[in-house]
Each structure stands twice: as structure tokens, then as C-alpha cells.
Coordinates of C-alpha atoms in Angstrom, one line a residue:
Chain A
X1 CA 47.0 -17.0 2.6
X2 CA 47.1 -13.8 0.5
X3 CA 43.9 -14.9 -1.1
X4 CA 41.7 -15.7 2.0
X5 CA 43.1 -12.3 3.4
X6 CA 41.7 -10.2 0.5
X7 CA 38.4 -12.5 0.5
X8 CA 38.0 -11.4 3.8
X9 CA 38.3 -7.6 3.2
X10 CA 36.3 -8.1 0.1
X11 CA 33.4 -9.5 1.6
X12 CA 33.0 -7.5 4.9
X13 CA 29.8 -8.3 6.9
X14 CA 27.5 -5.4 6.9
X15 CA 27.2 -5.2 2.9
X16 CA 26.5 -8.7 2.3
X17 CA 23.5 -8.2 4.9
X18 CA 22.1 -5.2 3.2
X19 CA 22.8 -7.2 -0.1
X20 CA 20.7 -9.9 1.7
X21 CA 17.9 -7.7 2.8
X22 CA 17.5 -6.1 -0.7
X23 CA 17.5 -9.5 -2.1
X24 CA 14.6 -10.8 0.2
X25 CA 12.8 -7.1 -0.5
X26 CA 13.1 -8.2 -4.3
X27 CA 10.9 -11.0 -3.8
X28 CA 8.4 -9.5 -1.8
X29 CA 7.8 -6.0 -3.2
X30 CA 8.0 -4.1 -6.1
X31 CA 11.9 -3.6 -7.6
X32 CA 10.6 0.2 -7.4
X33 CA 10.5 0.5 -3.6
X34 CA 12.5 -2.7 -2.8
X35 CA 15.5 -0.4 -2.1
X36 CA 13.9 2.3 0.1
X37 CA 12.1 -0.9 2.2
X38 CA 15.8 -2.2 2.8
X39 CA 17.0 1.0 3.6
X40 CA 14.3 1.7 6.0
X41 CA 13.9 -1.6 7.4
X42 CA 17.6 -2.2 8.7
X43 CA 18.1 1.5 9.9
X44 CA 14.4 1.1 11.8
X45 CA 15.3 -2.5 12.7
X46 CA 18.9 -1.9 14.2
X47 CA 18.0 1.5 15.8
X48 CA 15.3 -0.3 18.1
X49 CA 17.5 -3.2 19.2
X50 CA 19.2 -2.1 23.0
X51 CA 21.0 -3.0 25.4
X52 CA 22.2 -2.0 29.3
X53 CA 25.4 -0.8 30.7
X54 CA 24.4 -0.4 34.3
X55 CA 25.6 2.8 34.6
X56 CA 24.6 4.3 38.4
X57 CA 22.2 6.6 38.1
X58 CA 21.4 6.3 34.7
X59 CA 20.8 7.4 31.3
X60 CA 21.9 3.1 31.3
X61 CA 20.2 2.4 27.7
X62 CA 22.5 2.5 24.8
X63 CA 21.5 1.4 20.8
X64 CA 23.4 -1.6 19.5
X65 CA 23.9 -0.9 15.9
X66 CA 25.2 -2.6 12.9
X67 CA 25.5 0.1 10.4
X68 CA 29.1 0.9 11.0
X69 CA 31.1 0.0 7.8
X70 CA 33.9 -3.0 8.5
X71 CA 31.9 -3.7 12.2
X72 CA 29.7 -5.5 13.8
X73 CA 27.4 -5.7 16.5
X74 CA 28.5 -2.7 18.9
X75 CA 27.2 -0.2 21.5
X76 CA 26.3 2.9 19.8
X77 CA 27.9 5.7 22.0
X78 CA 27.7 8.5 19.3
X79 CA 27.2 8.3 15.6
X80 CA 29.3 10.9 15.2
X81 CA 32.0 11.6 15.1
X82 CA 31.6 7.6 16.0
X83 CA 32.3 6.0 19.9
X84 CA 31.6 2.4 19.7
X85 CA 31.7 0.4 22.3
X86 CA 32.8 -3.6 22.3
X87 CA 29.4 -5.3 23.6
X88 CA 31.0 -7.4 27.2
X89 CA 30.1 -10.7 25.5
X90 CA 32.6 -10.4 23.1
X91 CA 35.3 -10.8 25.8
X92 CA 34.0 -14.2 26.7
X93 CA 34.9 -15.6 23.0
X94 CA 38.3 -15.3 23.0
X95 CA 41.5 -13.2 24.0
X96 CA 41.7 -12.0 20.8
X97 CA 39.1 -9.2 20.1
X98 CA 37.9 -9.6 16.2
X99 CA 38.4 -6.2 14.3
X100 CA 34.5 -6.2 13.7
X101 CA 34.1 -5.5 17.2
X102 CA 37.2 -3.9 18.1
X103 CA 36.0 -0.5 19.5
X104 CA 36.1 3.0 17.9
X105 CA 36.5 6.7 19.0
X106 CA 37.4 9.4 17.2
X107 CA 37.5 13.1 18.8
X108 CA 36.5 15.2 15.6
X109 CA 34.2 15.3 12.8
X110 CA 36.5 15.1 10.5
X111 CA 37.3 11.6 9.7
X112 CA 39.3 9.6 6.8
X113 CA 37.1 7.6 4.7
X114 CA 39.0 7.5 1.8
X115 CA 42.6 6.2 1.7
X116 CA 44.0 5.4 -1.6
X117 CA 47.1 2.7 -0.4
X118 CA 48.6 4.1 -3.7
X119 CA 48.9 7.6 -3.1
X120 CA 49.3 7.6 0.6
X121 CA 52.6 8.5 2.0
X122 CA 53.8 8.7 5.6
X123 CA 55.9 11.7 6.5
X124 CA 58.7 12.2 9.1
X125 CA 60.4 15.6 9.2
X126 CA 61.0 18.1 12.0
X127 CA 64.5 17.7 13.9
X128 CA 66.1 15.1 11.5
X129 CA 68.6 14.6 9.1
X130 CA 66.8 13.4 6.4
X131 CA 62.7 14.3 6.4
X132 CA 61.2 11.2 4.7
X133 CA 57.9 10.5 2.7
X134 CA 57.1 6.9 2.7
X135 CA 55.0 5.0 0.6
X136 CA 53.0 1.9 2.0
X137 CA 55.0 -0.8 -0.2
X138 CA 58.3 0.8 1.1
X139 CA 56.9 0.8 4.5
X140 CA 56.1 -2.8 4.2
X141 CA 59.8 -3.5 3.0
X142 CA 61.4 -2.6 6.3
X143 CA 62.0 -5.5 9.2
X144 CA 58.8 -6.6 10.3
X145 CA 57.7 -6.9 14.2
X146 CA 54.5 -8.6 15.4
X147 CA 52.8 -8.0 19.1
X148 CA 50.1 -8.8 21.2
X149 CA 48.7 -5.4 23.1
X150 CA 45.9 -4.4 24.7
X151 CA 44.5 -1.1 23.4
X152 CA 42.3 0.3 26.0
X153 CA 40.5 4.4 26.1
X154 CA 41.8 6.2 29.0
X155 CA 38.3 7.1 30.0
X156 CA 37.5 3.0 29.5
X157 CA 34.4 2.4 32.6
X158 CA 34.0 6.3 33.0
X159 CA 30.6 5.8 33.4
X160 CA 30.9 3.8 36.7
X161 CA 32.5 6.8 38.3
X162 CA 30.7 7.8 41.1
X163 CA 30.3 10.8 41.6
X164 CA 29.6 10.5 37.8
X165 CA 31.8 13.1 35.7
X166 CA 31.1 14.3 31.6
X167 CA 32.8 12.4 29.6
X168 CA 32.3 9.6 27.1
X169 CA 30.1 7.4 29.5
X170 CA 31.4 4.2 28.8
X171 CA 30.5 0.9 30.2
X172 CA 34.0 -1.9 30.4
X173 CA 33.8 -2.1 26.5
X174 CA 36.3 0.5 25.4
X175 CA 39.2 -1.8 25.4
X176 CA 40.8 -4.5 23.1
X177 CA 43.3 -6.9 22.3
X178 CA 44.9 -7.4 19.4
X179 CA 48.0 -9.0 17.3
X180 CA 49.6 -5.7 15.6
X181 CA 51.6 -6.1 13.3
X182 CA 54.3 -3.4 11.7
X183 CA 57.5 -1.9 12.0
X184 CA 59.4 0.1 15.0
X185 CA 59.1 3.5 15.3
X186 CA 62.8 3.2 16.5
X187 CA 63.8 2.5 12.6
X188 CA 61.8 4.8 11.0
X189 CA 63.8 7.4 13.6
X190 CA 66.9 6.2 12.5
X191 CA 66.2 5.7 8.6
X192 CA 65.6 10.0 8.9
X193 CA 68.6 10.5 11.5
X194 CA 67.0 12.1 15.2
X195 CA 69.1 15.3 15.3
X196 CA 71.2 15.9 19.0
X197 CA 68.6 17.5 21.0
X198 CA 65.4 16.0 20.1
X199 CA 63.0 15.7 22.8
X200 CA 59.3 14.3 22.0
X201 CA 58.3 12.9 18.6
X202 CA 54.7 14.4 17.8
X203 CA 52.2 12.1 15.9
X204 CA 49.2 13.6 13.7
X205 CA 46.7 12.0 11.8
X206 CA 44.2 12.0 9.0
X207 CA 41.1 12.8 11.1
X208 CA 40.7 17.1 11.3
X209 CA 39.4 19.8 12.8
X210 CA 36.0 21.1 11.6
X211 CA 36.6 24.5 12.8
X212 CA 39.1 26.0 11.8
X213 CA 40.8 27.7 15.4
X214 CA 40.0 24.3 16.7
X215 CA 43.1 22.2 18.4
X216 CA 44.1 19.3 15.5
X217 CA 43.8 16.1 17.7
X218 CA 48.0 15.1 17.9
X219 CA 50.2 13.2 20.6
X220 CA 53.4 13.0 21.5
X221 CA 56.0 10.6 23.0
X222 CA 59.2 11.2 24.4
X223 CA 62.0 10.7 22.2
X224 CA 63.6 8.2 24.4
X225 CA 60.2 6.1 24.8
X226 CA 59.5 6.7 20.5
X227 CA 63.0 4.6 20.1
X228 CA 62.7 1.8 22.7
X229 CA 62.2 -0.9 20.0
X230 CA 58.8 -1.6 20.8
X231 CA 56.8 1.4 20.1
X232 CA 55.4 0.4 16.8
X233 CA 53.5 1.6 13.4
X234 CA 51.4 -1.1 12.9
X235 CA 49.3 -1.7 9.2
X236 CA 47.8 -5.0 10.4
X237 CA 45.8 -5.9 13.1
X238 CA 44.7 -9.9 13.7
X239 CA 46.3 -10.8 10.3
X240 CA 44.8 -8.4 8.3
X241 CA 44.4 -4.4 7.2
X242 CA 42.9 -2.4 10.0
X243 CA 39.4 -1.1 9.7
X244 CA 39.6 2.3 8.5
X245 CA 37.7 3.4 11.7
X246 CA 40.6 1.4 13.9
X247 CA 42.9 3.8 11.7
X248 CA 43.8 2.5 8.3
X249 CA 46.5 2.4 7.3
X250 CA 48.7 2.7 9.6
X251 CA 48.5 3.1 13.6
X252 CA 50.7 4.1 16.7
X253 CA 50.9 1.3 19.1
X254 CA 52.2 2.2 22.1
X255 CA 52.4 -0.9 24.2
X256 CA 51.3 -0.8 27.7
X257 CA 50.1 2.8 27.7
X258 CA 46.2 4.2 27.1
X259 CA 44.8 4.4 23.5
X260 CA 45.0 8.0 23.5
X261 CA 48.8 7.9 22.2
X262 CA 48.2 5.5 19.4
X263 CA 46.7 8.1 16.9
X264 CA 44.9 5.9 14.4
X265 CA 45.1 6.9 10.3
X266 CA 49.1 8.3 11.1
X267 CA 50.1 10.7 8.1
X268 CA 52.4 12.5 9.8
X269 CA 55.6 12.1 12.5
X270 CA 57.8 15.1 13.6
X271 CA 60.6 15.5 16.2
X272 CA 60.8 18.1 18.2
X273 CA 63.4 20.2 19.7
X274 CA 61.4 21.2 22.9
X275 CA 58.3 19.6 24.7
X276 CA 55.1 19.2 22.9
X277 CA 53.1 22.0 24.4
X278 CA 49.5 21.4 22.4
X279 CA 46.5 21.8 23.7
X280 CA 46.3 17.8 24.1
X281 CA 49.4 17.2 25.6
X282 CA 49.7 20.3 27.7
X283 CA 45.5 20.5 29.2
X284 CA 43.6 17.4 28.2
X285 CA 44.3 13.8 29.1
X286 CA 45.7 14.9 32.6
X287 CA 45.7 12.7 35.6
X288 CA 46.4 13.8 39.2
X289 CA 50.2 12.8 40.0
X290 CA 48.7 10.2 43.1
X291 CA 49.3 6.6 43.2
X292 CA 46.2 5.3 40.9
X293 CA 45.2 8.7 39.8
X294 CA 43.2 8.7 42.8
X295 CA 41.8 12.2 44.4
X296 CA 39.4 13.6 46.5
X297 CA 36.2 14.7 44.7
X298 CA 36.2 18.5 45.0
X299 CA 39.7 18.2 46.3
X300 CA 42.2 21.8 44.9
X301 CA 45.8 22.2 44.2
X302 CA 46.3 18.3 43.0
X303 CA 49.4 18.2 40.8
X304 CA 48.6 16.6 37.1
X305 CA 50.3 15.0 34.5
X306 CA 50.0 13.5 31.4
X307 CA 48.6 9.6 31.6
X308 CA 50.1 7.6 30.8
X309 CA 51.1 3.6 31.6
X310 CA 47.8 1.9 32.0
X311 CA 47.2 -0.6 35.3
X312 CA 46.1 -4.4 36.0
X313 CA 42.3 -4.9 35.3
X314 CA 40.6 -8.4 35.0
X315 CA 37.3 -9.5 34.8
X316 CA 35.1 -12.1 34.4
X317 CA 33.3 -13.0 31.3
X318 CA 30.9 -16.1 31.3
X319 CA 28.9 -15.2 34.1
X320 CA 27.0 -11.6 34.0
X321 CA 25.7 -9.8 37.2
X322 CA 22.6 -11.3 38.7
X323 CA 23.1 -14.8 36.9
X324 CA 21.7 -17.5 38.8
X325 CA 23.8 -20.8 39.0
X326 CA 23.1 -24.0 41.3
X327 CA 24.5 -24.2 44.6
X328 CA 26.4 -27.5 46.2
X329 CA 27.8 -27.9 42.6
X330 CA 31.6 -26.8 41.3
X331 CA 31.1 -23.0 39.6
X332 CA 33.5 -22.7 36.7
X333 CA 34.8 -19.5 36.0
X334 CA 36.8 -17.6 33.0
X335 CA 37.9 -14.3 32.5
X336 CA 40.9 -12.3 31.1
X337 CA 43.1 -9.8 32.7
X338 CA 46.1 -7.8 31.6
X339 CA 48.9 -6.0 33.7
X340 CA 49.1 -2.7 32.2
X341 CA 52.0 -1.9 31.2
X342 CA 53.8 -5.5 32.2
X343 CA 52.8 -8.7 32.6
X344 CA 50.0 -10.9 34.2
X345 CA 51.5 -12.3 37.4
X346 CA 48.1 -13.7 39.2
X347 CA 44.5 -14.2 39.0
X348 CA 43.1 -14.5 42.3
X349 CA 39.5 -15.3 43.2
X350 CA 37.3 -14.1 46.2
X351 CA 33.5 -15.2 47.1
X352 CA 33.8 -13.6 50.8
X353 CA 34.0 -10.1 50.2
X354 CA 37.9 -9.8 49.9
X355 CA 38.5 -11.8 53.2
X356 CA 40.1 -15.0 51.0
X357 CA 41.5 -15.6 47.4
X358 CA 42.2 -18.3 45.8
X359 CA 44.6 -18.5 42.6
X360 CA 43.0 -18.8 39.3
X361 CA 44.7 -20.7 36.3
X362 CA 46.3 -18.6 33.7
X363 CA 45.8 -19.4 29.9
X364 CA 48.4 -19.4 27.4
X365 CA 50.8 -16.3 27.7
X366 CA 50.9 -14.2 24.6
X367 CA 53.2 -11.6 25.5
X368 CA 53.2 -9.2 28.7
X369 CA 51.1 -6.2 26.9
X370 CA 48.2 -9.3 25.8
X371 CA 45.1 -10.4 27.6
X372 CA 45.8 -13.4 29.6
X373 CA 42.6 -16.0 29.8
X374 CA 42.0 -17.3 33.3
X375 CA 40.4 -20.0 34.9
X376 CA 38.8 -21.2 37.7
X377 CA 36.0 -23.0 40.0
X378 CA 34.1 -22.3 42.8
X379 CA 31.8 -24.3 44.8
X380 CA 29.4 -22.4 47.9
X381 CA 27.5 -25.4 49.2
X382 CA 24.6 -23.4 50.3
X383 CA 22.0 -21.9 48.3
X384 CA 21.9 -17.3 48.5
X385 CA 23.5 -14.7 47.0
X386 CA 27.0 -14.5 46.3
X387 CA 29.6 -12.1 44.8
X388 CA 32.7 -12.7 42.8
X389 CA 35.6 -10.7 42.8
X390 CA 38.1 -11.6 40.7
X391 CA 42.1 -9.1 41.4
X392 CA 44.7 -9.5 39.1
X393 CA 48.6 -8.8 40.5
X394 CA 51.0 -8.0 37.7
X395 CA 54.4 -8.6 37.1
X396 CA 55.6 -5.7 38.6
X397 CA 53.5 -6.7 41.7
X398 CA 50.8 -3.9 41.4
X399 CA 47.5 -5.1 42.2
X400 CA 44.3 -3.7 41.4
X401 CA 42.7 -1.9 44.4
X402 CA 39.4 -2.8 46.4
X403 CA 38.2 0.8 46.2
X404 CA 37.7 2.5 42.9
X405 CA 39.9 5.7 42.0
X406 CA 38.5 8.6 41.1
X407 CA 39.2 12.0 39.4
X408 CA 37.3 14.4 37.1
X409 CA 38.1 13.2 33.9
X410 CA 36.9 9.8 34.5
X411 CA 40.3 7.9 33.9
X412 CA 42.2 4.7 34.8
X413 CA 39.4 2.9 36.8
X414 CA 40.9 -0.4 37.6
X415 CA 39.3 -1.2 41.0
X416 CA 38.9 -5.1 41.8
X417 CA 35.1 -6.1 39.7
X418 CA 32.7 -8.0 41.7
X419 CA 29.9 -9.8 40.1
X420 CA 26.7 -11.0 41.9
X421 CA 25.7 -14.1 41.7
X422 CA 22.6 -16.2 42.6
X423 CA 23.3 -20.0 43.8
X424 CA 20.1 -21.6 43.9
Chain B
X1 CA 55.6 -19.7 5.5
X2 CA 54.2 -22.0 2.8
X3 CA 52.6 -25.4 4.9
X4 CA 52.6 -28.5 3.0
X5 CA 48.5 -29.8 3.1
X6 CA 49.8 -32.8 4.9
X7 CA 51.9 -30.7 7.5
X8 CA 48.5 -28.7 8.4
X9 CA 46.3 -31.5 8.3
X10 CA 48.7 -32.8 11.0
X11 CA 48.8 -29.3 13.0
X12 CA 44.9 -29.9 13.0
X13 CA 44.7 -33.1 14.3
X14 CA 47.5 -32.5 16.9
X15 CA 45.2 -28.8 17.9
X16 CA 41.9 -31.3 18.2
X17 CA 43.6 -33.7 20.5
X18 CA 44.7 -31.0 22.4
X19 CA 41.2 -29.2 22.5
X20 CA 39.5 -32.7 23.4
X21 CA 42.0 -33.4 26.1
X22 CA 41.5 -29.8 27.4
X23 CA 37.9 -30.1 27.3
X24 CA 37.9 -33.5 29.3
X25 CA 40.6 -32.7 32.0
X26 CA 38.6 -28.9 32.8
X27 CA 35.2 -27.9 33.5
X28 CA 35.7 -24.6 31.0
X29 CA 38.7 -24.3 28.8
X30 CA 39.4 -20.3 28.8
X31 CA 38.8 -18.3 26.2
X32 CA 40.0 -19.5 22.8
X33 CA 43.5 -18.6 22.1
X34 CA 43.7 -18.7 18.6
X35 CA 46.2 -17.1 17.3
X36 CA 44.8 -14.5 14.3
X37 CA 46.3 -15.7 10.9
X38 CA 50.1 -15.1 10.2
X39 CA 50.6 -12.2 7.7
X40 CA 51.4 -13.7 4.5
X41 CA 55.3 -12.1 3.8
X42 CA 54.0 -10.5 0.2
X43 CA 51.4 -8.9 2.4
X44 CA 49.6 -5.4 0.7
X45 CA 47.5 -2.6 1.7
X46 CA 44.7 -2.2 -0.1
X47 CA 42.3 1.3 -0.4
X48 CA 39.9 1.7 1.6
X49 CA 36.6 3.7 1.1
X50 CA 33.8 3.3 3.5
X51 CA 30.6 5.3 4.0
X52 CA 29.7 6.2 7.7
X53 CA 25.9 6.6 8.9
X54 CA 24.6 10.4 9.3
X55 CA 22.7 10.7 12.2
X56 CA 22.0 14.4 12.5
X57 CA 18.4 13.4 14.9
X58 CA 17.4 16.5 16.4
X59 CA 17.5 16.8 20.4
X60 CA 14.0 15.9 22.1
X61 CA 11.7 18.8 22.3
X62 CA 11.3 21.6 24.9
X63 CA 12.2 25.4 25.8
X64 CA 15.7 25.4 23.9
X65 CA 15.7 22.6 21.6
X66 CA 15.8 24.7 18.6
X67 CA 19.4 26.9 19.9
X68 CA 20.6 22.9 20.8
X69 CA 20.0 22.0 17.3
X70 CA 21.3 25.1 15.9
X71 CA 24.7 25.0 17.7
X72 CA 25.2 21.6 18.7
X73 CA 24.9 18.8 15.7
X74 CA 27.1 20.4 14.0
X75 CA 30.0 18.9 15.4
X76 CA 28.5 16.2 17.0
X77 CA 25.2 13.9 17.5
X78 CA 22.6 14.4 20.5
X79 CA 23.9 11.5 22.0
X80 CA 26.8 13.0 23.5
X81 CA 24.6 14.9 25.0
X82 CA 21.5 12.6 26.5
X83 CA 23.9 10.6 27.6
X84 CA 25.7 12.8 30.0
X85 CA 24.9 11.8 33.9
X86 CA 23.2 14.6 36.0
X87 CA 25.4 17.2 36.0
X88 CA 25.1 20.4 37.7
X89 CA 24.4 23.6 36.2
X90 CA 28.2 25.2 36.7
X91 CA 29.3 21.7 35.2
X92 CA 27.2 22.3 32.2
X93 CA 28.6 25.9 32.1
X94 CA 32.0 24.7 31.8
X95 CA 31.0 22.5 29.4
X96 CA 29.4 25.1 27.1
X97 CA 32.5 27.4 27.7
X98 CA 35.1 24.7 26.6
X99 CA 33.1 24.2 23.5
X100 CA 33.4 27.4 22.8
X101 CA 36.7 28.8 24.4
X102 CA 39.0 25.3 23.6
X103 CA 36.9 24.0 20.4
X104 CA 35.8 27.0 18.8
X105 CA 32.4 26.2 18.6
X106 CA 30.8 29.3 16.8
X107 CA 28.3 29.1 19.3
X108 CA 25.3 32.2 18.4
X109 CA 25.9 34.6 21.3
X110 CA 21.8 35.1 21.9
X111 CA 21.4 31.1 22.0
X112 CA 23.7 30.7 25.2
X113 CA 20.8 30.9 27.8
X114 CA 18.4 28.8 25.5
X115 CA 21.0 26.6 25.8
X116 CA 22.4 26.4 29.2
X117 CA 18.4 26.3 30.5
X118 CA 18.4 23.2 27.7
X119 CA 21.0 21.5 29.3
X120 CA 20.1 21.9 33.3
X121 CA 16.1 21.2 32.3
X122 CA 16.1 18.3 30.3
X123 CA 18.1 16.3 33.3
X124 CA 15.6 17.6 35.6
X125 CA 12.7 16.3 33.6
X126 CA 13.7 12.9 33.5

């Protein structure tokens, strides 16, 4: 097992493709210039390939790229510092998203891209008994916890807003699920000894401001969420390392809440004696304080507040928008959902605008913070155009809405996704 | 957990069965569930150097291009940029100001109008 895990890591797919291009520019050209014909080839190659997010009123064309160390195909946001987004296909292969195409975004320009396992050492300090520096291998000694979660951007399908706000404009892509593995952040707590009145437990990583005024990108939780058992420090992802650019070595996974709390390359944990009051905490990442973070565009004097636990989404994934099927013959259909911050409770399927549903078939439940895979089948007897909403209800009996949120920082979209279809 | 070659072999046939019945009782069996592999319990990190792609492309030419590429690729690619929706020119002005008031971009004082006529123009010309 050991062995075909460090196989994997040693033979990561974008090398061997270079190694495969220079080999075939060996043959075909001088030795002197076959390196500068691989190097221009597959930067000239990949940067001409495109695809579509349908984004209303444009720019919609985005670069797919494959130059991105430890990933594969993706949807080239910004080289840097790097936003990748998970091409939608992806979803339709299974519920577990491969770290090759698990997505990326960093916030500064400053990112690890060295970490010697060796040297590194985690350190908790700040309103404890005992400030710790940890190395990996003592890290990997304590009790071991494994979990299925979805990690999804805050701002995941900003670029469906409408009206359209700046942001990252990302299509559905900015989401994944994954098997973490690592060890509670509740032990780690307790290994230093939280002193009495400790509030929030602040989280920094190795990524850094180029500027040096500039607000170091950190989080915090509250102490009481930071030891609920599951809030985890996770140095696997999918049975193995994570990519250094889904934060090797080790990452915050908060479990039901946006990505914007699980800091990614985690160096550094302190406890604090009174609320976190950073720039990141206190002004950016705000949502108004409505049910759905929902507001009026324009619309003054809306409280905010942190975000925080993310809400049911689903979609479906082996039929795209404007695919034509044939009519008078059963439809399959397969998707995944996820609750948020609880479980899947319901898949349900409408083809009349929202006026009937019909109950999909979940797949195999891996925990409530996981995609669920669903299932169903459809059959409009006469030929024209159709749509397909698919509405997922979770556990705690939130469903997602038939009109999209909206608010200026382009967060929490979860509005039910319709798909046109063609039955001919 | 250490798996016997015959234990697995069994696992495998008992996973196909399951697959095939799947496969004949439903039209499309969701997504594949497979579990990722089960860390090994001597599991070890390993170092982990990677180079990223620089992509420092200047911003497409036109009254103000030159203050853009002055003041902007420092910190961050074009993209970011061309990719914005239309936005109006007091959201572009807030934009510019939070680079500069809440990111500390060291933003040339004289290249501010170049820039803010950048941004407004090049949406404009589309």
C-alpha cells in the first residue's frame, strides 16, 4: 500500500507528459532545440485549448490548462497567484473528486512551494498552557480520524450572479469532495491545554503577503466550534499527501462550512483571548444576516456577518445544457448533491417548471458532509424542449430555493439548477 | 490492514457481481463510489517542491495599458482583470481604492487616471 502511494506521488502526470513530449522532440529534431520545441509546444498547445462557462453577459471563455504541477486538466481562472477551477465533467465520474482536479485558490502571491516534511513543524501557542511545535511524524502519531467533506469556495457560481458583481467569476467548478484524512483539532487543543477564557482559535498559513502593510490571509473559529471533535487537520486527501497547491502538508477542514476557513499549508494555530478582529474576519467574507444571504441589489443598512455553514446544492452531471435526447424513451439521470452543513435528505426531480417532483434515488451515503450520487429517469413522450430541475432537501429540511440569492460579494448561490434539454 | 491476495481477489469478485447486477437492474448506476485507497497505518509525508507557471502576459493594448502593467502584474495576472463582468466606473473605483487602501498596492500616484480610464474603456470596447 505504502509503495503504490509513493509510486503515485513519484510519478505525477504533468512531468511524465513533458518527459513524453521531449522524448518524441528527440526523435524529430535536433537534441539542441528538442527542449525549447517541448517547452514551446505544450505552453502554445495548452494555452489555445478553451472552454465555456456560460456566464451571462460574458467574458464566458476561459483556458483549460495542464501546466499546473500535481493537476490536471482545469479551468484557468488566474495563473497567479493560481484559481483553478474543476472542469463540470469531472463531477459526472464519481463522488469522489481526484486531487488532480480538485480545485485551487490562493489569495496572495506568496505561495509555498517548497516544504521539506523534515523540517516543517506546526505551531500552537497563544492562550495555552503549553505552546507546542509539532513535527509531521509526531503529528501522524496521534489518533487518527478519516471524513468525507465537501470543500466548496464561498464565492463557488459567482459568475452566475445577476446583476454580475467582481469577484472571482466562477462557473459551478469551485467545489470538491474528498476523503480527509488527519487528526482533531480538539486534541491538538487539549495536548497544549486552552487556557479559561479563550474565545476563537486563529489559523495562518504558509502562503504571505507580498507587500509588506498588506493583511496576511488568516481565519478563525470559535473556540467552542475548534473543539467539537470534528473540526480536523487533515495531511491526506483520497489516500494520499495533498497537492501542495490543495495545501501540503497539512489543511483545516472544517466540515460543513465554506472553504474560506480551511486555510491550506497550516503552520501556525493560536488561541485567543478576545475575537479575531483581522481584516478577514472583521470586513471580507461578510454575508448579509437574511435567510440565504439574500438582499436587495442596491439595498443599505443590511446587517452582515461572517459566512459561514454552507447550504444544499445538487446538480446534474451527465446531461449538459442544450443536450439533445430522444423523446417517447425513459431519460436516465445522475447527479450529486450535498446538504451543507448536514445531510442529504432528498433528491427531487421536476420537468414542469417546478409544478411536480418526483424523488430521485440516492447513492451510497458516505457521511452527511459528502456528496451523495443520485439517480433517476424521466420519460416526456412528446418531442420539444424541456428543462430539468433537479432540488435537493437536507437533513435539517432546508431546501434549495427556486430563485437565486443575491448579494455583492457573490456568495452562497444555491438556487434549484435547471438544465435544458432537447427531446427529439 | 494487511489483505490476504485471496481475501481481495474475493472482495473483487463479490464488487463485480455487485457492479454487473447494478448495471442490469438500472438504466445508469450513479456516479462511482469508490472509496479512495485506505491510508496505509505507517503512512509518511514526503517534501514537496513544485514549480508554478509565470504568466506575467501584459494587458491588451490601448490608452493605459502601460500604468496597468506597471501597477497591476505585480501581484496578480491580467486575468483577474479581463475577466471581470461589466462593471461600472464607481465599481472600478472601489476596486482601485481597495487595492490600494486594504492591499497596499504601491499604486504610482500619476498612473491612477491612466488606470481607472483602462479599466471603464476596455469593457466598453468589447
Amino acid at each position: 500500500m505504502s509503495e503504490r502511494a509513493m509510486s503515485e506521488r513519484a510519478t505525477p502526470r504533468f512531468p511524465s507528459r513533458r518527459s513524453l513530449l521531449k522524448g518524441l522532440g528527440i526523435g524529430a529534431l535536433a537534441l539542441s532545440s528538442a527542449a525549447s520545441f517541448a517547452r514551446r509546444s505544450l505552453a502554445e498547445t495548452l494555452a489555445e485549448e478553451t472552454t465555456r462557462l456560460p456566464l451571462p453577459g460574458g467574458p464566458d471563455t476561459r483556458k483549460l490548462t495542464t501546466s499546473f504541477p500535481e493537476k490536471g486538466e482545469m479551468i484557468l481562472q488566474r495563473t497567479r497567484p493560481p484559481l483553478l477551477e474543476t472542469p463540470f465533467e469531472v463531477f459526472d465520474k464519481g463522488i469522489f473528486t481526484p486531487n488532480d482536479r480538485f480545485y485551487v485558490r490562493w489569495h496572495w502571491a506568496v505561495i509555498p512551494t517548497d516544504v521539506d516534511a523534515a523540517a516543517f513543524r506546526l505551531k500552537l501557542h497563544g492562550a495555552v498552557n503549553t505552546p507546542l511545535e509539532l513535527s509531521l511524524p509526531e503529528i501522524l502519531e496521534l489518533p487518527r480520524i478519516e471524513m468525507a467533506a465537501v470543500n466548496q469556495c464561498s464565492g463557488n457560481s459567482r459568475g452566475f450572479f445577476q446583476p454580475r458583481v467582481p469577484g472571482g467569476e466562477w462557473g459551478n467548478g469551485a467545489m470538491g469532495n474528498a476523503l480527509w484524512t488527519g487528526v482533531r483539532l480538539k486534541d491538538l487543543l487539549d495536548k497544549a491545554g486552552v487556557k479559561p477564557g479563550a474565545v476563537q482559535v486563529r489559523f495562518t498559513g504558509l502562503d504571505n503577503v507580498l507587500v509588506p502593510d498588506a493583511p496576511r490571509f488568516v481565519k478563525s473559529l470559535d473556540i467552542d466550534h475548534a473543539r467539537d471533535g470534528e473540526v480536523m487537520i487533515a495531511y491526506a486527501m483520497n489516500g494520499t499527501q495533498l497537492p501542495l497547491l490543495n495545501g501540503f502538508p497539512l489543511r483545516v477542514v472544517v466540515p460543513g462550512w465554506y472553504s474560506t476557513y480551511w486555510i491550506k499549508s497550516l503552520e501556525e494555530i493560536e488561541v485567543l483571548d478576545k475575537p479575531d478582529d483581522n481584516f478577514w474576519m472583521a470586513k471580507a467574507y461578510k454575508i448579509p444576516d437574511t435567510p440565504g444571504a439574500n438582499m436587495k441589489p442596491g439595498e443599505t443598512g443590511v446587517p452582515m456577518v461572517p459566512i459561514s455553514k454552507m447550504v444544499p446544492r445538487s446538480f446534474l452531471t451527465n446531461l449538459t445544457d442544450g443536450a439533445e435526447v430522444a423523446a417517447g424513451k425513459p431519460q436516465p439521470l445522475r447527479g450529486i448533491a450535498f446538504g451543507g452543513d448536514c445531510g442529504v435528505a432528498r433528491i427531487d426531480i421536476s420537468t414542469d417548471g417546478g409544478k411536480s417532483w418526483q424523488p430521485a434515488k440516492l447513492g451510497a451515503d458516505h457521511g452527511r458532509y459528502s456528496f451523495r450520487g443520485w439517480q433517476a429517469e424521466i420519460a416526456l413522450p412528446k418531442p420539444g424542449s424541456y428543462s430539468v430541475m433537479v432540488r435537493c432537501t437536507n437533513t435539517d429540511g432546508l431546501a434549495q430555493p427556486m430563485t437565486p440569492n443575491w448579494n455583492g460579494g457573490g456568495y452562497m448561490r444555491n438556487v434549484v439548477e435547471e438544465t435544458a434539454l432537447t427531446f427529439a | 490492514m494487511i489483505k490476504t491476495p485471496r481475501a481481495t481477489l474475493g472482495l473483487i469478485l463479490l464488487a463485480l457481481t455487485l457492479t454487473l447486477s447494478l448495471l442490469v437492474s438500472l438504466p445508469l448506476a450513479v456516479q462511482a463510489a469508490d472509496n479512495p485507497p485506505a491510508l496505509p497505518t505507517d503512512f509518511a509525508l514526503h517534501s514537496e517542491s513544485i514549480t508554478l507557471p509565470s504568466n506575467f502576459d501584459p494587458f491588451p493594448e490601448g490608452p493605459g495599458a502601460e500604468a496597468m502593467n506597471r501597477n497591476c502584474l505585480t501581484c496578480h495576472s491580467a486575468s483577474m482583470v479581463l475577466y471581470q463582468p461589466k462593471l461600472s466606473e464607481a465599481q472600478w473605483e472601489g476596486i482601485v481604492d481597495k487595492m490600494v487602501d486594504i492591499f497596499k498596492a504601491p499604486l504610482i500616484p500619476d498612473d491612477r487616471d491612466a488606470i481607472l480610464d483602462y479599466l471603464t474603456s476596455f469593457q466598453k470596447a468589447e
